[in-house]
Coordinates of C-alpha atoms (C1' of nucleotides) in Angstrom, one line a residue:
Chain A
M183 CA 125.8 60.3 48.2
T184 CA 127.1 63.5 49.8
Y185 CA 127.2 67.0 48.5
V186 CA 129.7 68.5 51.0
G187 CA 133.0 69.7 49.7
S188 CA 133.1 72.1 46.7
S189 CA 129.8 73.8 47.4
R190 CA 130.2 75.5 44.1
L191 CA 129.1 72.6 41.9
L192 CA 131.0 74.0 39.0
P193 CA 133.7 72.9 36.5
A194 CA 135.7 70.9 38.9
A195 CA 138.0 73.4 40.4
P196 CA 141.5 72.6 39.5
R197 CA 143.5 71.0 42.1
N198 CA 146.4 73.4 41.8
A199 CA 147.5 75.7 44.7
R200 CA 145.4 78.6 43.3
G201 CA 142.2 76.5 43.1
Q202 CA 142.6 75.3 46.6
A203 CA 143.4 78.7 48.0
L204 CA 140.5 80.3 46.1
E205 CA 138.0 77.7 47.5
I206 CA 139.2 77.8 51.0
I207 CA 139.2 81.6 51.2
R208 CA 135.9 81.9 49.4
Q209 CA 134.2 79.6 51.7
K210 CA 135.6 81.2 54.7
I211 CA 134.2 84.5 53.5
I212 CA 130.8 83.1 52.7
T213 CA 130.5 81.3 56.0
L214 CA 131.5 84.5 57.8
E215 CA 134.5 82.7 59.3
L216 CA 136.3 85.7 57.8
A217 CA 134.3 88.7 59.1
P218 CA 132.9 91.3 56.7
G219 CA 135.1 94.3 56.8
S220 CA 138.1 92.5 58.3
Q221 CA 141.5 93.0 56.8
L222 CA 143.3 90.3 55.0
S223 CA 147.0 90.1 54.1
E224 CA 148.5 88.1 51.2
N225 CA 151.4 87.3 53.5
E226 CA 149.3 86.1 56.4
L227 CA 147.1 84.0 54.3
A228 CA 150.1 82.5 52.5
G229 CA 151.6 81.5 55.9
Q230 CA 148.3 80.0 57.1
L231 CA 147.8 77.9 53.9
G232 CA 151.4 77.0 53.5
L233 CA 151.7 78.6 50.1
S234 CA 153.5 81.4 48.6
R235 CA 152.0 84.9 47.9
T236 CA 151.4 84.1 44.2
P237 CA 148.5 81.7 44.3
I238 CA 147.0 83.6 47.2
R239 CA 147.2 86.9 45.4
E240 CA 145.6 85.4 42.3
S241 CA 142.7 84.1 44.4
L242 CA 142.2 87.5 45.9
I243 CA 142.1 89.1 42.5
L244 CA 139.4 86.7 41.5
L245 CA 137.5 87.2 44.7
A246 CA 137.8 91.0 44.1
E247 CA 136.2 90.4 40.7
E248 CA 133.4 88.6 42.5
Q249 CA 133.2 91.6 44.9
L250 CA 133.8 89.4 47.8
V251 CA 136.9 91.2 48.8
S252 CA 138.1 94.8 48.0
V253 CA 141.8 95.4 47.2
V254 CA 143.2 98.7 47.8
P255 CA 146.7 99.1 46.2
Q256 CA 149.4 99.6 48.7
V257 CA 147.0 99.6 51.6
G258 CA 145.3 96.3 52.0
T259 CA 142.8 93.7 51.2
L260 CA 139.6 93.6 53.1
V261 CA 136.6 91.2 53.1
S262 CA 133.8 93.2 51.5
P263 CA 131.3 94.7 54.1
I264 CA 127.7 93.5 53.6
V265 CA 126.2 96.4 51.7
E266 CA 122.4 96.6 51.2
A267 CA 122.8 97.9 47.5
E268 CA 125.0 94.9 46.8
I269 CA 122.6 92.5 48.3
A270 CA 119.8 94.0 46.2
T271 CA 121.8 93.7 43.1
S272 CA 122.6 90.0 43.8
Q273 CA 118.9 89.4 44.5
F274 CA 117.9 91.0 41.2
V275 CA 120.4 89.0 39.3
R276 CA 119.4 85.7 41.0
E277 CA 115.7 86.2 40.8
S278 CA 115.8 87.2 37.2
L279 CA 117.8 84.4 36.0
E280 CA 116.3 81.6 38.1
L281 CA 112.8 82.6 37.1
A282 CA 113.6 83.0 33.5
A283 CA 115.1 79.5 33.5
L284 CA 112.3 77.9 35.5
S285 CA 109.6 79.2 33.1
E286 CA 111.3 77.4 30.3
A287 CA 112.1 74.3 32.4
V288 CA 108.3 73.5 32.8
D289 CA 108.0 72.4 29.2
V290 CA 111.0 70.1 29.2
V291 CA 111.3 68.5 32.7
D292 CA 111.3 64.8 32.8
A293 CA 110.5 62.3 35.5
G294 CA 114.1 61.6 36.4
Q295 CA 114.8 65.3 37.0
L296 CA 111.8 65.6 39.3
A297 CA 112.8 62.5 41.1
D298 CA 116.3 64.1 41.6
L299 CA 114.7 67.3 43.0
N300 CA 112.5 65.3 45.5
A301 CA 115.5 63.4 46.6
V302 CA 117.5 66.5 47.4
I303 CA 114.4 67.8 49.3
A304 CA 114.3 64.5 51.2
E305 CA 118.0 65.1 52.2
Q306 CA 117.1 68.6 53.3
R307 CA 114.4 67.1 55.6
V308 CA 117.2 65.2 57.2
A309 CA 119.6 68.1 57.4
D310 CA 116.6 70.0 59.1
E311 CA 116.1 67.3 61.7
R312 CA 119.8 67.4 62.5
D313 CA 120.0 71.2 62.7
D314 CA 122.9 70.8 60.1
T315 CA 123.0 74.2 58.6
E316 CA 126.1 73.5 56.6
L317 CA 124.5 70.4 55.0
F318 CA 121.3 72.4 54.4
F319 CA 123.2 75.2 52.5
A320 CA 125.1 72.6 50.4
L321 CA 121.9 71.0 49.5
D322 CA 120.1 74.3 48.8
E323 CA 122.8 75.1 46.3
H324 CA 122.4 71.7 44.8
F325 CA 118.6 72.1 44.5
H326 CA 118.7 75.5 42.8
F327 CA 121.4 74.2 40.5
A328 CA 119.4 71.2 39.5
L329 CA 116.4 73.4 39.0
M330 CA 118.3 75.6 36.5
N331 CA 119.8 72.6 34.8
I332 CA 116.5 71.5 33.6
S333 CA 116.3 74.3 31.3
Q334 CA 119.1 74.6 28.7
H335 CA 120.6 77.4 30.6
G336 CA 122.5 75.4 33.2
S337 CA 125.6 77.0 32.3
A338 CA 124.4 80.3 33.5
W339 CA 124.5 78.8 37.0
R340 CA 128.0 80.2 37.3
T341 CA 126.5 83.8 37.3
V342 CA 123.6 82.8 39.6
S343 CA 126.0 81.1 42.0
Q344 CA 128.1 84.2 42.4
A345 CA 125.0 86.3 43.2
K346 CA 123.7 83.6 45.5
A347 CA 127.0 83.7 47.4
H348 CA 126.4 87.2 48.4
L349 CA 123.0 86.4 49.6
D350 CA 124.0 83.4 51.4
R351 CA 126.6 85.3 53.3
A352 CA 124.1 87.8 54.5
R353 CA 121.6 85.0 55.4
R354 CA 124.2 83.5 57.8
L355 CA 124.1 86.7 59.8
S356 CA 120.7 85.4 61.1
L357 CA 120.7 83.7 64.4
S358 CA 117.6 81.6 63.7
L359 CA 118.6 79.8 60.6
T360 CA 117.5 76.5 61.9
Q361 CA 114.0 77.7 62.6
Q362 CA 113.5 78.7 59.0
M363 CA 114.8 75.6 57.3
S364 CA 111.5 73.8 57.4
T365 CA 109.7 76.7 55.7
L366 CA 112.3 76.9 53.0
I367 CA 112.1 73.1 52.4
D368 CA 108.3 73.4 52.0
Q369 CA 108.8 76.1 49.5
H370 CA 111.2 73.9 47.6
Q371 CA 108.5 71.3 47.6
S372 CA 106.0 73.7 46.3
I373 CA 108.2 74.5 43.4
V374 CA 108.8 71.0 42.4
D375 CA 105.0 70.2 42.8
A376 CA 104.1 73.1 40.4
L377 CA 106.8 71.9 38.1
A378 CA 105.5 68.4 38.1
G379 CA 102.0 69.7 37.5
G380 CA 103.2 71.5 34.4
D381 CA 101.9 74.9 35.7
S382 CA 104.5 77.4 34.6
R383 CA 102.9 80.3 36.4
A384 CA 102.4 78.4 39.6
A385 CA 106.0 77.3 39.5
T386 CA 107.5 80.7 38.9
D387 CA 105.2 82.3 41.5
A388 CA 106.4 79.6 44.1
L389 CA 110.1 80.3 43.2
R390 CA 109.5 84.0 43.4
R391 CA 108.0 83.6 46.8
H392 CA 110.8 81.4 47.9
L393 CA 113.5 83.9 46.7
R394 CA 111.7 86.9 48.1
K395 CA 111.4 85.2 51.5
V396 CA 115.2 84.7 51.5
F397 CA 115.7 88.4 50.6
D398 CA 113.1 89.5 53.2
D399 CA 114.8 87.5 55.9
I400 CA 118.0 89.5 55.1
A401 CA 116.0 92.7 55.5
L402 CA 114.8 91.6 58.9
I403 CA 118.2 90.9 60.0
R404 CA 119.2 94.4 58.9
A405 CA 116.3 95.9 60.8
D406 CA 117.4 94.0 63.8
R407 CA 121.1 94.5 63.7
P408 CA 121.9 97.5 61.4
E409 CA 125.5 97.6 62.6
L410 CA 126.2 94.4 60.6
F411 CA 125.4 96.1 57.4
D412 CA 127.0 98.8 55.2
P413 CA 130.5 100.1 55.3
P414 CA 132.2 99.8 58.7
A415 CA 133.5 103.1 60.1
S416 CA 136.9 101.7 60.7
S417 CA 138.4 98.6 59.6
R418 CA 138.4 95.9 62.3
R419 CA 141.3 93.7 62.6
R420 CA 140.6 90.0 62.3
Chain B
M199 CA 131.4 114.2 24.5
T200 CA 132.9 111.0 23.2
Y201 CA 132.5 107.5 24.4
V202 CA 135.5 105.9 22.9
G203 CA 138.1 104.3 25.1
S204 CA 137.1 102.1 27.9
S205 CA 134.2 100.5 26.2
R206 CA 133.4 98.9 29.5
L207 CA 131.9 101.8 31.3
L208 CA 132.7 100.3 34.5
P209 CA 134.5 101.2 37.8
A210 CA 137.3 103.1 36.1
A211 CA 139.8 100.4 35.4
P212 CA 142.9 100.8 37.6
R213 CA 145.7 102.4 35.9
N214 CA 148.2 99.9 36.9
A215 CA 149.9 97.5 34.6
R216 CA 147.4 94.7 35.2
G217 CA 144.5 97.1 34.4
Q218 CA 146.0 98.1 31.2
A219 CA 146.9 94.7 30.1
L220 CA 143.5 93.4 30.9
E221 CA 141.7 96.1 28.9
I222 CA 143.9 95.8 25.9
I223 CA 143.8 91.9 25.7
R224 CA 140.2 91.9 26.4
Q225 CA 139.5 94.5 23.7
K226 CA 141.6 92.6 21.2
I227 CA 139.6 89.4 21.9
I228 CA 136.3 91.0 21.5
T229 CA 137.2 92.8 18.3
L230 CA 138.6 89.6 16.9
E231 CA 142.0 91.1 16.6
L232 CA 142.9 88.0 18.5
A233 CA 141.3 85.2 16.5
P234 CA 139.1 82.8 18.4
G235 CA 141.1 79.5 19.0
S236 CA 144.4 81.2 18.5
Q237 CA 147.1 80.4 21.0
L238 CA 148.5 83.0 23.4
S239 CA 151.5 83.0 25.5
E240 CA 152.3 84.8 28.7
N241 CA 155.8 85.6 27.5
E242 CA 154.8 86.8 24.1
L243 CA 152.1 89.1 25.4
A244 CA 154.5 90.4 28.0
G245 CA 157.1 91.2 25.3
Q246 CA 154.5 92.9 23.1
L247 CA 153.0 95.0 25.9
G248 CA 156.3 95.8 27.5
L249 CA 155.4 94.3 30.8
S250 CA 156.5 91.4 32.9
R251 CA 154.6 88.1 32.9
T252 CA 152.9 88.8 36.3
P253 CA 150.4 91.4 35.2
I254 CA 149.8 89.5 31.9
R255 CA 149.2 86.2 33.9
E256 CA 146.8 87.9 36.2
S257 CA 144.9 89.4 33.3
L258 CA 144.6 86.0 31.7
I259 CA 143.3 84.5 34.9
L260 CA 140.6 87.1 34.9
L261 CA 139.8 86.6 31.2
A262 CA 139.5 82.9 31.9
E263 CA 137.0 83.6 34.6
E264 CA 135.0 85.5 32.0
Q265 CA 135.3 82.6 29.6
L266 CA 137.1 84.7 27.0
V267 CA 140.3 82.6 27.2
S268 CA 140.9 79.0 28.3
V269 CA 144.0 78.1 30.2
V270 CA 145.3 74.6 30.0
P271 CA 148.0 74.1 32.7
Q272 CA 151.5 73.3 31.2
V273 CA 150.1 73.5 27.8
G274 CA 148.9 76.9 26.8
T275 CA 146.4 79.6 26.9
L276 CA 144.0 80.0 24.0
V277 CA 141.4 82.5 23.0
S278 CA 138.1 80.8 23.6
P279 CA 136.5 79.5 20.3
I280 CA 133.1 80.9 19.6
V281 CA 130.8 78.1 20.8
E282 CA 127.1 78.1 20.2
A283 CA 126.2 76.9 23.6
E284 CA 128.2 79.8 25.2
I285 CA 126.4 82.3 23.0
A286 CA 123.1 80.9 24.0
T287 CA 124.0 81.3 27.6
S288 CA 125.1 84.8 27.2
Q289 CA 122.0 85.7 25.3
F290 CA 119.9 84.2 28.1
V291 CA 121.7 86.1 30.8
R292 CA 121.6 89.3 28.9
E293 CA 118.0 89.0 27.9
S294 CA 116.8 88.1 31.3
L295 CA 118.5 90.8 33.1
E296 CA 117.9 93.6 30.6
L297 CA 114.3 92.8 30.3
A298 CA 113.8 92.6 34.0
A299 CA 115.5 95.9 34.6
L300 CA 113.6 97.6 31.9
S301 CA 110.2 96.5 33.3
E302 CA 111.0 98.3 36.5
A303 CA 112.5 101.3 34.7
V304 CA 109.2 102.4 33.1
D305 CA 107.8 103.5 36.3
V306 CA 110.8 105.6 37.4
V307 CA 112.3 107.0 34.4
D308 CA 112.6 110.9 34.2
A309 CA 112.8 113.4 31.4
G310 CA 116.5 113.8 31.7
Q311 CA 117.2 110.1 31.3
L312 CA 115.0 110.0 28.2
A313 CA 116.9 113.0 26.8
D314 CA 120.2 111.1 27.4
L315 CA 119.1 108.1 25.6
N316 CA 117.8 110.1 22.7
A317 CA 121.2 111.8 22.6
V318 CA 122.9 108.5 22.3
I319 CA 120.6 107.5 19.6
A320 CA 121.4 110.7 17.7
E321 CA 125.2 109.9 18.0
Q322 CA 124.5 106.5 16.7
R323 CA 122.9 108.0 13.6
V324 CA 126.1 109.9 13.0
A325 CA 128.1 106.7 13.5
D326 CA 126.0 105.0 11.0
E327 CA 126.4 107.7 8.3
R328 CA 130.1 107.4 8.8
D329 CA 130.1 103.6 8.8
D330 CA 132.1 103.9 11.9
T331 CA 131.4 100.4 13.6
E332 CA 133.8 100.9 16.4
L333 CA 131.9 104.0 17.5
F334 CA 128.6 102.3 17.0
F335 CA 129.7 99.5 19.4
A336 CA 130.8 101.9 22.0
L337 CA 127.6 103.8 21.8
D338 CA 125.6 100.7 21.8
E339 CA 127.3 99.7 25.1
H340 CA 126.5 103.1 26.4
F341 CA 122.8 103.0 25.4
H342 CA 122.2 99.6 27.1
F343 CA 124.0 100.7 30.2
A344 CA 122.0 103.9 30.4
L345 CA 118.9 101.9 30.0
M346 CA 119.8 99.5 32.8
N347 CA 120.9 102.4 35.0
I348 CA 117.3 103.8 35.0
S349 CA 116.2 101.0 37.2
Q350 CA 117.8 100.6 40.5
H351 CA 119.8 97.7 39.1
G352 CA 122.6 99.6 37.2
S353 CA 125.2 97.8 39.3
A354 CA 124.0 94.5 37.5
W355 CA 125.5 95.9 34.4
R356 CA 128.8 94.3 35.3
T357 CA 127.2 90.9 34.7
V358 CA 125.3 92.0 31.6
S359 CA 128.5 93.5 30.1
Q360 CA 130.3 90.2 30.4
A361 CA 127.6 88.4 28.6
K362 CA 127.3 91.0 26.0
A363 CA 131.0 90.7 25.3
H364 CA 130.6 87.3 24.1
L365 CA 127.6 88.3 21.8
D366 CA 129.5 91.3 20.5
R367 CA 132.4 89.2 19.6
A368 CA 130.2 86.7 17.7
R369 CA 128.5 89.7 16.0
R370 CA 131.8 91.0 14.7
L371 CA 132.0 87.9 12.6
S372 CA 129.5 89.4 10.4
L373 CA 130.6 91.0 7.2
S374 CA 127.6 93.3 6.9
L375 CA 127.6 95.0 10.1
T376 CA 127.2 98.5 8.6
Q377 CA 124.1 97.4 6.9
Q378 CA 122.3 96.5 10.0
M379 CA 123.2 99.5 12.1
S380 CA 120.3 101.6 10.9
T381 CA 117.8 98.9 11.9
L382 CA 119.3 98.5 15.3
I383 CA 119.2 102.2 15.9
D384 CA 115.5 102.2 14.8
Q385 CA 114.9 99.5 17.5
H386 CA 116.7 101.6 20.1
Q387 CA 114.3 104.4 19.2
S388 CA 111.4 102.2 19.6
I389 CA 112.5 101.1 23.1
V390 CA 112.9 104.7 24.2
D391 CA 109.6 105.8 22.7
A392 CA 107.8 103.0 24.6
L393 CA 109.6 104.0 27.6
A394 CA 108.5 107.6 27.2
G395 CA 105.0 106.5 26.7
G396 CA 105.1 104.7 30.0
D397 CA 104.0 101.4 28.3
S398 CA 105.9 98.7 30.1
R399 CA 104.8 95.8 27.9
A400 CA 105.6 97.7 24.7
A401 CA 109.0 98.6 26.0
T402 CA 110.0 95.1 27.0
D403 CA 108.6 93.7 23.8
A404 CA 110.7 96.2 21.8
L405 CA 113.8 95.4 23.9
R406 CA 113.2 91.7 23.4
R407 CA 112.8 92.1 19.6
H408 CA 116.0 94.1 19.6
L409 CA 118.0 91.5 21.6
R410 CA 116.6 88.7 19.7
K411 CA 117.6 90.2 16.3
V412 CA 121.1 90.5 17.6
F413 CA 121.0 86.8 18.4
D414 CA 119.4 85.8 15.2
D415 CA 122.0 87.7 13.3
I416 CA 124.6 85.5 14.9
A417 CA 122.7 82.5 14.0
L418 CA 122.6 83.6 10.4
I419 CA 126.3 84.0 10.5
R420 CA 126.6 80.5 11.8
A421 CA 124.4 79.2 9.0
D422 CA 126.6 80.9 6.5
R423 CA 130.0 80.1 7.9
P424 CA 129.8 77.3 10.4
E425 CA 133.6 77.0 10.3
L426 CA 133.8 80.0 12.4
F427 CA 132.0 78.4 15.3
D428 CA 132.6 75.7 17.7
P429 CA 135.8 74.1 18.7
P430 CA 138.6 74.3 16.1
A431 CA 140.0 70.9 15.2
S432 CA 143.5 71.9 15.8
S433 CA 144.8 75.1 17.5
R434 CA 145.7 77.7 14.9
R435 CA 148.7 79.8 15.6
R436 CA 148.1 83.5 15.7
Chain C
dT58 C1' 158.6 53.1 4.4
dC59 C1' 156.6 53.2 8.6
dG60 C1' 156.4 52.8 13.6
dT61 C1' 158.5 53.9 18.0
dG62 C1' 160.9 56.3 21.4
dC63 C1' 163.5 59.8 23.2
dA64 C1' 165.3 64.5 23.7
dC65 C1' 164.2 69.2 23.3
dA66 C1' 161.6 73.3 23.5
dC67 C1' 157.7 75.4 25.2
dT68 C1' 154.0 76.0 28.4
dA69 C1' 151.8 77.7 32.8
dC70 C1' 152.6 77.2 37.9
dC71 C1' 154.8 78.6 42.0
dA72 C1' 158.4 80.9 44.8
dT73 C1' 160.9 84.7 45.8
dA74 C1' 163.2 89.2 45.4
dC75 C1' 162.6 94.0 44.9
dA76 C1' 160.0 98.3 44.2
dA77 C1' 156.6 101.8 45.2
dG78 C1' 153.3 103.7 48.2
dC79 C1' 150.6 104.3 52.4
dT80 C1' 149.9 104.6 57.5
dC81 C1' 151.0 105.2 61.8
dT82 C1' 154.2 106.2 65.5
dG83 C1' 157.2 108.8 67.9
dC84 C1' 160.2 112.5 68.3
dC85 C1' 161.2 117.3 67.8
dA86 C1' 160.3 122.1 67.5
dT87 C1' 157.3 125.7 68.5
Chain D
dA62 C1' 150.9 120.9 75.2
dT63 C1' 150.4 120.7 70.5
dG64 C1' 151.4 120.6 65.6
dG65 C1' 154.3 118.8 62.1
dC66 C1' 157.7 116.1 60.1
dA67 C1' 160.5 112.0 59.4
dG68 C1' 161.2 107.3 59.3
dA69 C1' 159.9 102.6 60.1
dG70 C1' 157.0 98.9 58.9
dC71 C1' 153.4 97.5 56.8
dT72 C1' 150.7 96.9 52.4
dT73 C1' 150.1 95.5 47.3
dG74 C1' 152.4 95.7 42.6
dT75 C1' 155.9 94.0 39.4
dA76 C1' 159.9 91.3 37.9
dT77 C1' 162.3 87.1 37.5
dG78 C1' 164.1 82.4 38.3
dG79 C1' 163.4 77.6 38.8
dT80 C1' 160.1 73.5 38.3
dA81 C1' 157.0 70.2 36.4
dG82 C1' 154.4 68.8 33.0
dT83 C1' 153.1 68.5 27.9
dG84 C1' 153.6 68.2 23.0
dT85 C1' 156.4 67.7 18.9
dG86 C1' 159.8 66.6 15.8
dC87 C1' 163.6 64.1 14.7
dA88 C1' 166.4 60.1 14.8
dC89 C1' 166.8 55.4 14.9
dG90 C1' 165.3 50.7 14.2
dA91 C1' 162.5 47.2 12.1

DNA sequence: TCGTGCACACTACCATACAAGCTCTGCCAT
DNA sequence: ATGGCAGAGCTTGTATGGTAGTGTGCACGA
């Protein structure tokens, strides 16, 4: 069982050209393969992906709605720079929704769901041993989705996932991701343990600690390398 | 000072064809002018709005992302039916975010912001006297936006607004909107009063009561006229 | 009368052509 | 040498044509 591929875990992206383009470009932005602030071009992307401008353009419009790119009419499209305010908003949205969902999850969780969560954690241990950050991110997405899915509000995952995307992108700026994986996995375990114990307060506290750590790590990156954040003076070419 | 027009209170929609089409179609869906479950057509909309299919199509793609329409390839586009699960999700998102924002707002609110909120309430009283539901909805949007804007998380309004759109659409099914306006305005006042008093718990309780009333009203409509909800057996033509 | 299959009309999807606007470069005049 | 203007080459925005797929209704046969 593998979780690679569509790391979005959402309504099976359509296999039409637009769906493919959207997923590819989105993933390249989140993984920083397309640098924040760098300029894009509908024509260029169309050439690279072997498609016409239409599906590319439609993808970019959706990514703009998600705030991952910024389209300036008649000028160009650029990968959104990583702005502190945007990160803070994403954190707020993610934290509020995940915590609210978890507090309801405690009362309805069943053994199978706990087993699933523990299974994901076990896989994350493997990803950690292998220093496989890509696998770790995919499993992290899966873990948090499974967590929300326990409550009746799994369909709000769409919203959480969009916020999480901004946070994950900023996280990837860190040079020491592999050193933090084990701590993060321990926190996942704490959440599941509290959930299994039926302790609502302990579970939400554990989740809050976890999410705050992610946020604080981003703040550390910013303190270390402020040039990676906020609007770039001039648009860098990719 | 009037709040009509773009009831979205968001990054000044672009005045290009797509922006106009998006706003018009979106508004028609929310106001039920386009019936839930009814079928749309890129061609037909293009003709009605005097545009080509391109900006219409792009608008529909964005509305699909917002779950307000459902696009089935090679078959058609239909206005999303009002589904209970979707309403519940929207309520969850809205409630979680507005409450979280308000709990932080209590510590930072200033006199000017309270005055603004009271001014909006005063205008709502006028809208109530005139039985002007459209004005009421616009002012309601403005009130809740202003409330969130007190905290640092005003930029999460985008997300809240999308959830609220689904709730507002369902609310409009009610035949007795005008009779509820005064209660809702009283609740707005309670929120502002608690906020002014610096009582965080009272404020969030008041807001929760308010949001729950809106949600419960929708449940009442559903109990009364279940045929208005959930997937329509066959697609009705508009 | 009822069931079956085929043709037609309609859909969204994609490709492409054209239009409008911005930016930057390089020439020209001062 | 420097300021300004003109034009070329980009950009995204819009319009339109062709394609593939779906659903429907009608005709035909049992």
